[in-house]
Amino acid sequence: MDDVTSDSETDSTEKIDAHALIATLYSDQRKTKSEEGKGTKSKQDYALLVNDLEKQFVKKKMKNYEKAITVEAKHKRQTQQEMNELQRDMKYQVNEEKADTESKIAMKKDAIQSSDESIQLYEDEQKSLQEKLQKLNEKQQDLAMK
């Protein structure tokens, strides 16, 4: 390993291909400890492991989208309440104040619409992830049957 790394340090302009850094480890089996059941796994076992990791990743993303939807819905409700309060207060304002309040209400409506669009986007992503999770479950069943 030292020879490969020292060569790359001396000539920094030369890019080393990722496959060029392959290392071979040798050990004396008499001195190396081994555990029972820790042997080489089959290709199917590795495929199942990768499938499980992908499923965990998808589930984590789905939870994150759920949290984002909750936060966005809370923000939408708060903005809606502020807009309703502005509309109630507008009844007791003069013309100059009404114009200012109407512009604030318009901004609140835009914020609500933006929240709706974000929620819809998150829900669409969540549906896509749900489909991916179903496909990963099908793949796991297919791999388990082999």
PDB file of C-alpha atoms in Angstrom:
ATOM      1  CA  MET A   1       0.000   0.000   0.000  1.00  0.00           C
ATOM      2  CA  ASP A   2       2.835   2.402   0.772  1.00  0.00           C
ATOM      3  CA  ASP A   3       4.243   2.066  -2.745  1.00  0.00           C
ATOM      4  CA  VAL A   4       0.935   2.940  -4.375  1.00  0.00           C
ATOM      5  CA  THR A   5       0.254   5.929  -2.119  1.00  0.00           C
ATOM      6  CA  SER A   6       3.788   7.277  -2.341  1.00  0.00           C
ATOM      7  CA  ASP A   7       3.616   7.159  -6.141  1.00  0.00           C
ATOM      8  CA  SER A   8       0.386   9.106  -6.131  1.00  0.00           C
ATOM      9  CA  GLU A   9       1.859  11.694  -3.749  1.00  0.00           C
ATOM     10  CA  THR A  10       4.901  12.308  -5.939  1.00  0.00           C
ATOM     11  CA  ASP A  11       2.919  12.818  -9.125  1.00  0.00           C
ATOM     12  CA  SER A  12      -0.246  14.643  -8.058  1.00  0.00           C
ATOM     13  CA  THR A  13      -1.195  15.553 -11.631  1.00  0.00           C
ATOM     14  CA  GLU A  14      -1.630  11.905 -12.543  1.00  0.00           C
ATOM     15  CA  LYS A  15      -5.073  10.665 -11.631  1.00  0.00           C
ATOM     16  CA  ILE A  16      -5.289   7.139 -10.316  1.00  0.00           C
ATOM     17  CA  ASP A  17      -8.208   5.068 -11.476  1.00  0.00           C
ATOM     18  CA  ALA A  18     -10.377   3.724  -8.656  1.00  0.00           C
ATOM     19  CA  HIS A  19      -9.643   0.164  -9.747  1.00  0.00           C
ATOM     20  CA  ALA A  20      -5.884   0.752  -9.607  1.00  0.00           C
ATOM     21  CA  LEU A  21      -5.900   0.755  -5.802  1.00  0.00           C
ATOM     22  CA  ILE A  22      -6.656  -2.897  -5.316  1.00  0.00           C
ATOM     23  CA  ALA A  23      -4.999  -4.421  -2.288  1.00  0.00           C
ATOM     24  CA  THR A  24      -4.411  -8.059  -1.532  1.00  0.00           C
ATOM     25  CA  LEU A  25      -4.253  -9.097   2.099  1.00  0.00           C
ATOM     26  CA  TYR A  26      -2.398 -12.192   3.146  1.00  0.00           C
ATOM     27  CA  SER A  27      -2.677 -13.808   6.537  1.00  0.00           C
ATOM     28  CA  ASP A  28      -1.461 -16.870   8.319  1.00  0.00           C
ATOM     29  CA  GLN A  29      -4.546 -18.947   9.131  1.00  0.00           C
ATOM     30  CA  ARG A  30      -2.841 -20.382  12.174  1.00  0.00           C
ATOM     31  CA  LYS A  31      -2.575 -16.894  13.682  1.00  0.00           C
ATOM     32  CA  THR A  32      -5.830 -15.433  12.383  1.00  0.00           C
ATOM     33  CA  LYS A  33      -8.895 -15.795  14.557  1.00  0.00           C
ATOM     34  CA  SER A  34     -12.092 -16.840  12.862  1.00  0.00           C
ATOM     35  CA  GLU A  35     -15.627 -17.125  14.145  1.00  0.00           C
ATOM     36  CA  GLU A  36     -18.074 -19.870  13.338  1.00  0.00           C
ATOM     37  CA  GLY A  37     -20.758 -18.757  10.899  1.00  0.00           C
ATOM     38  CA  LYS A  38     -18.632 -15.899   9.578  1.00  0.00           C
ATOM     39  CA  GLY A  39     -17.863 -17.435   6.247  1.00  0.00           C
ATOM     40  CA  THR A  40     -18.295 -16.240   2.734  1.00  0.00           C
ATOM     41  CA  LYS A  41     -21.874 -15.322   1.939  1.00  0.00           C
ATOM     42  CA  SER A  42     -23.554 -16.337  -1.248  1.00  0.00           C
ATOM     43  CA  LYS A  43     -24.500 -13.915  -3.985  1.00  0.00           C
ATOM     44  CA  GLN A  44     -28.131 -14.293  -2.942  1.00  0.00           C
ATOM     45  CA  ASP A  45     -27.325 -13.340   0.668  1.00  0.00           C
ATOM     46  CA  TYR A  46     -25.550 -10.184  -0.500  1.00  0.00           C
ATOM     47  CA  ALA A  47     -28.435  -9.316  -2.811  1.00  0.00           C
ATOM     48  CA  LEU A  48     -30.868  -9.691   0.098  1.00  0.00           C
ATOM     49  CA  LEU A  49     -28.630  -7.543   2.281  1.00  0.00           C
ATOM     50  CA  VAL A  50     -28.453  -4.783  -0.338  1.00  0.00           C
ATOM     51  CA  ASN A  51     -32.221  -5.013  -0.817  1.00  0.00           C
ATOM     52  CA  ASP A  52     -32.755  -4.605   2.941  1.00  0.00           C
ATOM     53  CA  LEU A  53     -30.459  -1.584   3.017  1.00  0.00           C
ATOM     54  CA  GLU A  54     -32.379   0.005   0.141  1.00  0.00           C
ATOM     55  CA  LYS A  55     -35.671  -0.641   1.924  1.00  0.00           C
ATOM     56  CA  GLN A  56     -34.360   1.010   5.093  1.00  0.00           C
ATOM     57  CA  PHE A  57     -33.208   4.019   3.080  1.00  0.00           C
ATOM     58  CA  VAL A  58     -36.607   4.337   1.365  1.00  0.00           C
ATOM     59  CA  LYS A  59     -38.444   4.059   4.700  1.00  0.00           C
ATOM     60  CA  LYS A  60     -36.227   6.764   6.191  1.00  0.00           C
ATOM     61  CA  LYS A  61     -36.933   9.077   3.251  1.00  0.00           C
ATOM     62  CA  MET A  62     -40.664   8.421   3.621  1.00  0.00           C
ATOM     63  CA  LYS A  63     -40.504   9.409   7.305  1.00  0.00           C
ATOM     64  CA  ASN A  64     -38.637  12.582   6.381  1.00  0.00           C
ATOM     65  CA  TYR A  65     -41.306  13.471   3.818  1.00  0.00           C
ATOM     66  CA  GLU A  66     -43.997  12.819   6.426  1.00  0.00           C
ATOM     67  CA  LYS A  67     -42.270  15.219   8.807  1.00  0.00           C
ATOM     68  CA  ALA A  68     -41.948  17.809   6.045  1.00  0.00           C
ATOM     69  CA  ILE A  69     -45.664  17.494   5.245  1.00  0.00           C
ATOM     70  CA  THR A  70     -46.514  17.989   8.919  1.00  0.00           C
ATOM     71  CA  VAL A  71     -44.324  21.085   9.172  1.00  0.00           C
ATOM     72  CA  GLU A  72     -45.717  22.543   5.953  1.00  0.00           C
ATOM     73  CA  ALA A  73     -49.321  21.894   7.040  1.00  0.00           C
ATOM     74  CA  LYS A  74     -48.628  23.608  10.366  1.00  0.00           C
ATOM     75  CA  HIS A  75     -47.138  26.583   8.534  1.00  0.00           C
ATOM     76  CA  LYS A  76     -50.179  26.702   6.248  1.00  0.00           C
ATOM     77  CA  ARG A  77     -52.619  26.708   9.206  1.00  0.00           C
ATOM     78  CA  GLN A  78     -50.663  29.464  10.920  1.00  0.00           C
ATOM     79  CA  THR A  79     -50.625  31.583   7.760  1.00  0.00           C
ATOM     80  CA  GLN A  80     -54.355  30.980   7.289  1.00  0.00           C
ATOM     81  CA  GLN A  81     -55.017  32.163  10.849  1.00  0.00           C
ATOM     82  CA  GLU A  82     -52.916  35.299  10.295  1.00  0.00           C
ATOM     83  CA  MET A  83     -54.807  36.019   7.062  1.00  0.00           C
ATOM     84  CA  ASN A  84     -58.185  35.598   8.778  1.00  0.00           C
ATOM     85  CA  GLU A  85     -57.078  37.953  11.543  1.00  0.00           C
ATOM     86  CA  LEU A  86     -56.020  40.549   8.970  1.00  0.00           C
ATOM     87  CA  GLN A  87     -59.389  40.250   7.222  1.00  0.00           C
ATOM     88  CA  ARG A  88     -61.244  40.768  10.535  1.00  0.00           C
ATOM     89  CA  ASP A  89     -59.104  43.803  11.385  1.00  0.00           C
ATOM     90  CA  MET A  90     -59.617  45.302   7.934  1.00  0.00           C
ATOM     91  CA  LYS A  91     -63.236  46.153   8.826  1.00  0.00           C
ATOM     92  CA  TYR A  92     -62.026  48.802  11.294  1.00  0.00           C
ATOM     93  CA  GLN A  93     -59.339  50.394   9.119  1.00  0.00           C
ATOM     94  CA  VAL A  94     -59.265  53.484   6.936  1.00  0.00           C
ATOM     95  CA  ASN A  95     -58.561  53.370   3.196  1.00  0.00           C
ATOM     96  CA  GLU A  96     -54.765  53.735   3.454  1.00  0.00           C
ATOM     97  CA  GLU A  97     -54.579  50.980   6.054  1.00  0.00           C
ATOM     98  CA  LYS A  98     -56.932  48.777   4.019  1.00  0.00           C
ATOM     99  CA  ALA A  99     -54.622  48.938   0.981  1.00  0.00           C
ATOM    100  CA  ASP A 100     -51.669  47.860   3.133  1.00  0.00           C
ATOM    101  CA  THR A 101     -53.688  45.073   4.714  1.00  0.00           C
ATOM    102  CA  GLU A 102     -54.916  43.849   1.319  1.00  0.00           C
ATOM    103  CA  SER A 103     -51.322  43.531   0.127  1.00  0.00           C
ATOM    104  CA  LYS A 104     -50.466  41.557   3.289  1.00  0.00           C
ATOM    105  CA  ILE A 105     -53.471  39.315   2.682  1.00  0.00           C
ATOM    106  CA  ALA A 106     -52.337  38.738  -0.910  1.00  0.00           C
ATOM    107  CA  MET A 107     -48.889  37.731   0.367  1.00  0.00           C
ATOM    108  CA  LYS A 108     -50.484  35.340   2.857  1.00  0.00           C
ATOM    109  CA  LYS A 109     -52.580  33.781   0.066  1.00  0.00           C
ATOM    110  CA  ASP A 110     -49.410  33.295  -1.992  1.00  0.00           C
ATOM    111  CA  ALA A 111     -47.722  31.664   1.002  1.00  0.00           C
ATOM    112  CA  ILE A 112     -50.695  29.341   1.471  1.00  0.00           C
ATOM    113  CA  GLN A 113     -50.639  28.402  -2.205  1.00  0.00           C
ATOM    114  CA  SER A 114     -46.898  27.744  -1.980  1.00  0.00           C
ATOM    115  CA  SER A 115     -47.494  25.520   1.054  1.00  0.00           C
ATOM    116  CA  ASP A 116     -50.187  23.613  -0.848  1.00  0.00           C
ATOM    117  CA  GLU A 117     -47.799  23.050  -3.748  1.00  0.00           C
ATOM    118  CA  SER A 118     -45.044  21.871  -1.411  1.00  0.00           C
ATOM    119  CA  ILE A 119     -47.391  19.485   0.359  1.00  0.00           C
ATOM    120  CA  GLN A 120     -48.549  18.093  -3.000  1.00  0.00           C
ATOM    121  CA  LEU A 121     -44.940  17.639  -4.111  1.00  0.00           C
ATOM    122  CA  TYR A 122     -44.058  15.819  -0.878  1.00  0.00           C
ATOM    123  CA  GLU A 123     -47.109  13.584  -1.203  1.00  0.00           C
ATOM    124  CA  ASP A 124     -46.185  12.728  -4.806  1.00  0.00           C
ATOM    125  CA  GLU A 125     -42.652  11.854  -3.720  1.00  0.00           C
ATOM    126  CA  GLN A 126     -44.062   9.756  -0.909  1.00  0.00           C
ATOM    127  CA  LYS A 127     -46.268   7.835  -3.371  1.00  0.00           C
ATOM    128  CA  SER A 128     -43.253   7.233  -5.575  1.00  0.00           C
ATOM    129  CA  LEU A 129     -41.287   5.918  -2.604  1.00  0.00           C
ATOM    130  CA  GLN A 130     -44.214   3.693  -1.634  1.00  0.00           C
ATOM    131  CA  GLU A 131     -44.151   2.152  -5.114  1.00  0.00           C
ATOM    132  CA  LYS A 132     -40.395   1.679  -4.839  1.00  0.00           C
ATOM    133  CA  LEU A 133     -40.861  -0.035  -1.493  1.00  0.00           C
ATOM    134  CA  GLN A 134     -43.419  -2.393  -3.027  1.00  0.00           C
ATOM    135  CA  LYS A 135     -40.992  -3.227  -5.843  1.00  0.00           C
ATOM    136  CA  LEU A 136     -38.212  -3.855  -3.310  1.00  0.00           C
ATOM    137  CA  ASN A 137     -40.526  -6.201  -1.389  1.00  0.00           C
ATOM    138  CA  GLU A 138     -41.273  -8.075  -4.625  1.00  0.00           C
ATOM    139  CA  LYS A 139     -37.551  -8.267  -5.362  1.00  0.00           C
ATOM    140  CA  GLN A 140     -36.888  -9.622  -1.881  1.00  0.00           C
ATOM    141  CA  GLN A 141     -39.505 -12.330  -2.375  1.00  0.00           C
ATOM    142  CA  ASP A 142     -38.002 -13.244  -5.753  1.00  0.00           C
ATOM    143  CA  LEU A 143     -34.514 -13.414  -4.269  1.00  0.00           C
ATOM    144  CA  ALA A 144     -35.692 -15.526  -1.362  1.00  0.00           C
ATOM    145  CA  MET A 145     -37.242 -18.065  -3.762  1.00  0.00           C
ATOM    146  CA  LYS A 146     -34.009 -18.643  -5.687  1.00  0.00           C
TER     147      LYS A 146
END
